[in-house]
Amino acid sequence: NECYSFGISPTSLFIDYDLASAYTTAMAALRTPAYTNAYACSDPASFASDVMGFARVRFQFPKATRFPCLPVSAGERGLIFPLSGVSSCCAPEIELALNMGAVLTIERGVIVPWLDDIRPLAVFAKAVQAERKRQPIKKSLFELMWKEIGNSLYGKTAQGLRDKRMFNTRLGHGDDLPPSQVTQPYLAAHITSLVRAVLGEILARLPDDATVISATTDGFLVNCNRADVDTSGPLSTLYAALREVLGHASEILEIKHSARAIVAMKTRGQLTYETDGVEAPVIAKAGVKAPKDVDANTWMIELFKTRTPETKLSVRSLASLRWMYETNGDLVPVVIDRRVNLDFDFKRDLLLVGERDGHIWCASRPWQTIADFNAARDEFDEWRRTRCLKTLDDWNDWTGRRMTTPVVAIGMKRRGSPVDIAKRILLRGHAHGQWGTDGGDYKRIANELTDSGHTTTTTDLKNAKRAEPAPTHMIECDWQGVPELVCSFYEAVRGVEIAKIVKRADVWRVVAAIGRSHSNPGIREMVGAFHRQHVRNVVLAALHK
């Protein structure tokens, strides 16, 4: 479950694809496990998609990977798919990660071989899918009932594996939900992994210019025609073969909905901003229930555009079993006022693309680590107490807060813009003779920074000398105006080592960008020096490897 975009999209043709009969098909992959023959394994290549294997994996995806496929738990915040970390996962996801170029280390792994080629759950799944197909009306009561029966077997294999409380009306207190007669974590995990890996493989093979809105359980929303969605990968091929085992065509995708423009809010929160009039509109309300006698899609869009941190809705639900038991009450509606949260859930790092009808539109990139996600999410949860992420002003305020968060840890006050804070860090570094500077010549440096548009006085440098030294790799160059400030600082302070000032991941990209747009010979010299060092580092890394 991930949302890859946020806000009101540009006009395009967005299609909602689902894996056909995902969980009943994945159940057909299971053969009879030989549990007594299970063995430890640390070879990633042994964890193929048709193998029942489980591992704790340390991983690193290439930096350019758009959709990493190995899940890392963030507790109550769900699963995050970062570029690096430690994942508890299964063989299908490990095979996919290797195919995507990830570097893997199996810290602890086990493989359960198959006893024979009999597929016990395929018989059940085939019968269920046949009954669904026999129903004359799609989404009728009986068609949905058979779908529920098929999916329930998968659910029963996982029942009782996670702490869940239920109210016992016979005893009058809460009990832990017990395992079912078919609870088996190996089976449940392998089924889930196969579905997730097939979906992940399709996402990884989408065109680079595709705009992906979201991926939810067994479906994804993207502006690609079917011909542009590649399902020829090994995991998709395995899935198609399982479809044939169940007596179906090998086509693995179904089109569920479509729209010309999308409102993307969060995981399980997407609306139709412009309909295409062909397929059913996209509408996933993120747990919000619209009032009766209104068009839910239109009402939700208005709610999304006008929401504030104080927006509340009256939520109607039926009385709980516990309440009825303890009060001898009836099954009556209960109304609760609940605060609305339709902001992005930050399972990925947002990137501003533009604005439409007064609301921002953002793409996203994966987090490097789970720690990066948790830090941003903690910060955002605090920020959204007083603001919503809607306008460009909101975006600038939020990104400014993100940039200033690390400076609080070094005793700096959170005041001014990201450029102001970056300048204070630079002045501290120079005043303390850091990063290859000599720590002097206050008047000249102040004058040159002022001439470049960054008003500075000698008093600013004297105050910087009194403060604590500046940490290395502190300045982020994603914020508007910061790269220009770094460029001006380099011109004013000869010999400063830029690589120690900005974040490591930004060094080459930022310096190259400054060099391409600058006519100053000193800047061109700096870029040349960085290029030589970059090439040297690449060669040394290759030799070391």
XYZ file of N, CA, C and O in Angstrom, residues 168-280:
452
model
N -15.844 -11.117 23.590
C -16.495 -12.401 23.800
C -17.828 -12.158 24.508
O -17.872 -11.807 25.688
N -18.930 -12.341 23.770
C -20.246 -12.039 24.342
C -20.688 -13.098 25.356
O -21.611 -12.856 26.132
N -20.056 -14.254 25.324
C -20.415 -15.287 26.298
C -19.795 -15.012 27.664
O -20.400 -15.273 28.705
N -18.566 -14.487 27.646
C -17.851 -14.262 28.898
C -17.855 -12.797 29.327
O -17.510 -12.483 30.465
N -18.201 -11.888 28.390
C -18.314 -10.478 28.750
C -16.993 -9.746 28.857
O -16.885 -8.761 29.584
N -15.958 -10.198 28.158
C -14.684 -9.477 28.173
C -13.963 -9.734 26.851
O -14.330 -10.613 26.070
N -12.896 -8.966 26.625
C -12.131 -9.109 25.392
C -11.186 -10.294 25.451
O -10.603 -10.585 26.498
N -11.040 -10.963 24.309
C -10.119 -12.089 24.183
C -9.229 -11.874 22.966
O -9.594 -11.178 22.018
N -8.063 -12.493 22.995
C -7.223 -12.509 21.794
C -7.886 -13.382 20.733
O -8.430 -14.456 21.040
N -7.857 -12.921 19.487
C -8.392 -13.727 18.391
C -7.503 -14.959 18.222
O -6.306 -14.832 17.976
N -8.050 -16.167 18.354
C -7.209 -17.374 18.293
C -6.900 -17.763 16.856
O -7.560 -17.303 15.914
N -5.906 -18.612 16.644
C -5.649 -19.142 15.308
C -6.836 -19.968 14.819
O -7.618 -20.505 15.614
N -6.968 -20.062 13.490
C -7.992 -20.925 12.909
C -7.423 -22.329 12.738
O -6.246 -22.579 13.037
N -8.226 -23.238 12.231
C -7.759 -24.606 12.018
C -6.735 -24.693 10.888
O -6.017 -25.695 10.787
N -6.672 -23.663 10.040
C -5.714 -23.707 8.924
C -4.671 -22.602 9.033
O -3.993 -22.284 8.061
N -4.535 -21.983 10.210
C -3.512 -20.945 10.384
C -2.125 -21.536 10.144
O -1.754 -22.555 10.722
N -1.352 -20.913 9.299
C -0.003 -21.367 8.985
C 0.786 -20.172 8.431
O 0.562 -19.726 7.303
N 1.711 -19.621 9.212
C 2.415 -18.402 8.793
C 3.210 -18.572 7.503
O 3.326 -17.626 6.720
N 3.776 -19.749 7.270
C 4.538 -19.943 6.036
C 3.642 -19.781 4.809
O 4.006 -19.129 3.828
N 2.461 -20.386 4.868
C 1.537 -20.298 3.732
C 1.064 -18.862 3.530
O 1.065 -18.343 2.405
N 0.655 -18.216 4.623
C 0.145 -16.842 4.527
C 1.207 -15.900 3.971
O 0.932 -15.061 3.103
N 2.433 -16.038 4.456
C 3.506 -15.140 4.019
C 3.846 -15.352 2.549
O 4.075 -14.395 1.801
N 3.890 -16.598 2.106
C 4.240 -16.869 0.712
C 3.165 -16.329 -0.235
O 3.490 -15.755 -1.284
N 1.892 -16.480 0.117
C 0.812 -15.957 -0.721
C 0.926 -14.438 -0.845
O 0.888 -13.871 -1.942
N 1.084 -13.775 0.286
C 1.209 -12.316 0.287
C 2.419 -11.858 -0.516
O 2.355 -10.905 -1.297
N 3.536 -12.539 -0.328
C 4.765 -12.164 -1.004
C 4.634 -12.271 -2.523
O 5.110 -11.410 -3.258
N 3.987 -13.329 -2.985
C 3.858 -13.510 -4.431
C 3.021 -12.402 -5.049
O 3.393 -11.830 -6.087
N 1.907 -12.063 -4.410
C 1.072 -10.975 -4.930
C 1.854 -9.665 -4.939
O 1.853 -8.915 -5.919
N 2.555 -9.380 -3.838
C 3.307 -8.133 -3.732
C 4.444 -8.087 -4.754
O 4.725 -7.043 -5.352
N 5.090 -9.231 -4.977
C 6.215 -9.262 -5.916
C 5.755 -9.094 -7.362
O 6.418 -8.411 -8.155
N 4.641 -9.700 -7.733
C 4.126 -9.533 -9.094
C 3.779 -8.074 -9.335
O 4.131 -7.489 -10.375
N 3.102 -7.456 -8.366
C 2.757 -6.040 -8.492
C 4.022 -5.183 -8.551
O 4.129 -4.252 -9.368
N 5.010 -5.517 -7.710
C 6.265 -4.757 -7.712
C 7.015 -4.881 -9.023
O 7.630 -3.912 -9.484
N 6.990 -6.053 -9.634
C 7.673 -6.248 -10.917
C 7.025 -5.401 -12.008
O 7.719 -4.780 -12.824
N 5.694 -5.352 -12.015
C 5.003 -4.540 -13.022
C 5.347 -3.068 -12.841
O 5.624 -2.343 -13.810
N 5.351 -2.588 -11.588
C 5.709 -1.189 -11.330
C 7.126 -0.888 -11.801
O 7.397 0.165 -12.390
N 8.061 -1.821 -11.534
C 9.462 -1.600 -11.892
C 9.661 -1.536 -13.398
O 10.629 -0.928 -13.876
N 8.754 -2.145 -14.177
C 8.905 -2.194 -15.625
C 8.071 -1.133 -16.351
O 8.029 -1.116 -17.582
N 7.411 -0.251 -15.604
C 6.647 0.817 -16.249
C 7.592 1.812 -16.926
O 8.749 1.974 -16.509
N 7.134 2.514 -17.961
C 7.981 3.529 -18.606
C 8.438 4.591 -17.607
O 7.720 4.901 -16.645
N 9.619 5.125 -17.840
C 10.180 6.104 -16.907
C 9.310 7.354 -16.771
O 9.327 8.013 -15.726
N 8.575 7.690 -17.836
C 7.762 8.904 -17.790
C 6.339 8.645 -17.306
O 5.504 9.547 -17.317
N 6.053 7.422 -16.880
C 4.709 7.112 -16.389
C 4.462 7.781 -15.044
O 5.341 7.803 -14.184
N 3.271 8.331 -14.868
C 2.866 8.898 -13.589
C 2.054 7.856 -12.839
O 0.935 7.533 -13.224
N 2.626 7.324 -11.784
C 1.946 6.316 -10.980
C 1.315 7.023 -9.781
O 1.995 7.726 -9.043
N 0.026 6.826 -9.611
C -0.693 7.480 -8.517
C -0.569 6.677 -7.232
O -0.229 7.214 -6.180
N -0.835 5.369 -7.322
C -0.832 4.554 -6.106
C -0.755 3.083 -6.465
O -0.987 2.686 -7.607
N -0.411 2.272 -5.463
C -0.487 0.815 -5.563
C -1.117 0.332 -4.266
O -0.628 0.643 -3.179
N -2.209 -0.391 -4.385
C -2.963 -0.811 -3.210
C -3.249 -2.304 -3.281
O -4.033 -2.740 -4.127
N -2.604 -3.063 -2.461
C -2.797 -4.508 -2.300
C -2.497 -5.272 -3.589
O -1.434 -5.853 -3.746
N -3.443 -5.288 -4.531
C -3.251 -6.054 -5.756
C -3.588 -5.230 -6.994
O -3.874 -5.775 -8.060
N -3.544 -3.897 -6.868
C -3.862 -3.036 -8.005
C -3.007 -1.788 -8.006
O -2.355 -1.453 -7.018
N -3.003 -1.090 -9.148
C -2.230 0.149 -9.260
C -2.919 1.086 -10.236
O -3.629 0.659 -11.149
N -2.698 2.375 -10.050
C -3.331 3.434 -10.831
C -2.238 4.215 -11.552
O -1.356 4.789 -10.905
N -2.287 4.244 -12.888
C -1.188 4.817 -13.681
C -1.732 5.357 -14.990
O -2.777 4.904 -15.488
N -1.033 6.310 -15.597
C -1.467 6.851 -16.887
C -0.776 6.114 -18.035
O -0.084 6.704 -18.860
N -0.998 4.816 -18.097
C -0.433 3.969 -19.162
C -1.529 3.110 -19.771
O -2.353 2.542 -19.040
N -1.522 3.016 -21.104
C -2.388 2.057 -21.766
C -1.874 0.644 -21.511
O -0.712 0.444 -21.152
N -2.723 -0.335 -21.740
C -2.349 -1.719 -21.464
C -1.103 -2.122 -22.237
O -0.256 -2.878 -21.724
N -0.943 -1.617 -23.471
C 0.212 -1.993 -24.285
C 1.526 -1.523 -23.675
O 2.587 -2.090 -23.966
N 1.465 -0.497 -22.808
C 2.682 0.046 -22.193
C 2.976 -0.558 -20.828
O 3.971 -0.202 -20.194
N 2.103 -1.450 -20.368
C 2.321 -2.119 -19.085
C 2.937 -3.485 -19.366
O 2.301 -4.369 -19.939
N 4.189 -3.635 -18.984
C 4.975 -4.836 -19.298
C 4.679 -5.938 -18.275
O 4.995 -5.798 -17.101
N 4.090 -7.035 -18.757
C 3.829 -8.186 -17.882
C 4.579 -9.417 -18.386
O 4.119 -10.549 -18.229
N 5.763 -9.176 -18.978
C 6.548 -10.294 -19.517
C 7.641 -10.758 -18.556
O 8.416 -11.655 -18.891
N 7.734 -10.141 -17.372
C 8.769 -10.515 -16.414
C 8.548 -11.909 -15.858
O 7.464 -12.496 -15.980
N 9.547 -12.474 -15.210
C 9.441 -13.858 -14.719
C 8.340 -14.056 -13.686
O 7.672 -15.094 -13.678
N 8.122 -13.082 -12.811
C 7.065 -13.238 -11.811
C 5.686 -13.124 -12.446
O 4.767 -13.875 -12.103
N 5.525 -12.188 -13.379
C 4.254 -12.070 -14.085
C 3.981 -13.313 -14.924
O 2.830 -13.762 -15.028
N 5.039 -13.876 -15.503
C 4.888 -15.102 -16.288
C 4.438 -16.260 -15.401
O 3.576 -17.065 -15.779
N 5.023 -16.364 -14.194
C 4.588 -17.389 -13.246
C 3.125 -17.190 -12.877
O 2.342 -18.162 -12.834
N 2.735 -15.951 -12.642
C 1.350 -15.660 -12.279
C 0.399 -16.053 -13.410
O -0.678 -16.628 -13.177
N 0.784 -15.743 -14.659
C -0.044 -16.110 -15.813
C -0.190 -17.626 -15.918
O -1.265 -18.144 -16.250
N 0.893 -18.361 -15.617
C 0.832 -19.826 -15.655
C -0.114 -20.357 -14.584
O -0.852 -21.332 -14.823
N -0.135 -19.719 -13.421
C -1.064 -20.129 -12.362
C -2.503 -19.855 -12.776
O -3.411 -20.632 -12.444
N -2.711 -18.764 -13.501
C -4.056 -18.490 -14.018
C -4.506 -19.618 -14.939
O -5.669 -20.043 -14.895
N -3.593 -20.113 -15.741
C -3.939 -21.202 -16.654
C -4.208 -22.500 -15.901
O -5.075 -23.289 -16.286
N -3.462 -22.721 -14.805
C -3.726 -23.897 -13.973
C -5.163 -23.890 -13.468
O -5.815 -24.939 -13.362
N -5.689 -22.698 -13.198
C -7.050 -22.565 -12.690
C -8.088 -22.522 -13.794
O -9.280 -22.312 -13.532
N -7.632 -22.692 -15.047
C -8.575 -22.750 -16.165
C -8.953 -21.413 -16.739
O -9.999 -21.276 -17.386
N -8.094 -20.403 -16.553
C -8.388 -19.068 -17.069
C -7.386 -18.694 -18.156
O -6.347 -19.326 -18.320
N -7.701 -17.601 -18.852
C -6.760 -17.062 -19.826
C -5.532 -16.536 -19.092
O -5.576 -16.228 -17.899
N -4.428 -16.421 -19.823
C -3.166 -16.021 -19.193
C -3.083 -14.521 -18.907
O -2.127 -14.072 -18.267
N -4.043 -13.726 -19.373
C -4.039 -12.292 -19.080
C -4.176 -12.087 -17.570
O -5.084 -12.620 -16.931
N -3.256 -11.313 -17.002
C -3.223 -11.201 -15.544
C -3.815 -9.898 -15.017
O -3.983 -9.753 -13.807
N -4.141 -8.948 -15.906
C -4.639 -7.653 -15.461
C -6.090 -7.444 -15.861
O -6.520 -7.865 -16.930
N -6.816 -6.768 -14.992
C -8.176 -6.337 -15.275
C -8.248 -4.825 -15.098
O -7.607 -4.263 -14.206
N -9.021 -4.162 -15.949
C -9.238 -2.721 -15.808
C -10.483 -2.502 -14.963
O -11.566 -2.997 -15.283
N -10.326 -1.772 -13.875
C -11.422 -1.552 -12.940
C -12.050 -0.164 -13.092
O -13.267 -0.018 -13.023
N -11.209 0.856 -13.216
C -11.696 2.229 -13.268
C -10.777 3.046 -14.178
O -9.669 2.608 -14.510
N -11.220 4.241 -14.530
C -10.357 5.160 -15.282
C -10.844 6.583 -15.068
O -11.982 6.816 -14.650
N -9.962 7.538 -15.346
C -10.299 8.949 -15.173
C -9.323 9.791 -15.977
O -8.213 9.345 -16.297
N -9.722 11.019 -16.267
C -8.849 11.940 -17.003
C -7.952 12.742 -16.065
O -6.920 13.251 -16.486
N -8.324 12.884 -14.822
C -7.489 13.562 -13.817
C -7.854 13.001 -12.454
O -8.991 12.593 -12.213
N -6.870 12.998 -11.566
C -7.009 12.327 -10.271
C -6.708 13.305 -9.134
O -5.818 14.154 -9.236
N -7.444 13.157 -8.047
C -7.060 13.759 -6.767
C -6.411 12.655 -5.939
O -7.061 11.665 -5.600
N -5.126 12.806 -5.666
C -4.393 11.810 -4.879
C -4.158 12.381 -3.490
O -3.578 13.458 -3.343
N -4.607 11.643 -2.490
C -4.506 12.143 -1.119
C -3.463 11.367 -0.326
O -2.486 11.914 0.155
N -3.701 10.079 -0.185
C -2.853 9.241 0.643
C -3.133 7.797 0.256
O -3.904 7.527 -0.669
N -2.517 6.847 0.958
C -2.808 5.447 0.718
C -4.314 5.216 0.856
O -4.923 5.652 1.829
N -4.911 4.562 -0.117
C -6.356 4.311 -0.167
C -7.157 5.599 -0.179
O -8.275 5.662 0.365
N -6.618 6.630 -0.811
C -7.342 7.892 -0.929
C -7.125 8.523 -2.293
O -6.192 9.311 -2.466
N -7.972 8.167 -3.278
C -7.892 8.730 -4.630
C -9.305 9.012 -5.137
O -10.231 8.234 -4.887
N -9.467 10.125 -5.865
C -10.766 10.543 -6.389
C -10.650 10.888 -7.863
O -9.551 11.106 -8.375
N -11.783 10.962 -8.549
C -11.819 11.339 -9.962
C -12.054 12.835 -10.074
O -13.117 13.334 -9.676
N -11.069 13.565 -10.598
C -11.212 15.015 -10.782
C -11.834 15.336 -12.136
O -12.566 16.303 -12.276
N -11.491 14.521 -13.142
C -12.129 14.610 -14.455
C -12.448 13.194 -14.905
O -11.566 12.346 -14.944
N -13.701 12.936 -15.255
C -14.067 11.609 -15.699
C -13.792 11.436 -17.185
O -13.762 12.422 -17.938
N -13.571 10.186 -17.609
C -13.394 9.924 -19.042
C -14.665 9.361 -19.663
O -14.740 9.176 -20.874
N -15.658 9.069 -18.833
C -16.933 8.604 -19.341
C -16.926 7.208 -19.912
O -17.901 6.791 -20.544
N -15.843 6.448 -19.674
C -15.758 5.088 -20.220
C -15.896 4.065 -19.102
O -16.878 3.335 -19.015
N -14.906 4.022 -18.232
C -14.939 3.096 -17.107
C -15.550 3.791 -15.878
O -15.744 5.010 -15.867
N -15.821 2.996 -14.869
C -16.308 3.563 -13.612
C -15.265 4.518 -13.041
O -14.061 4.295 -13.199
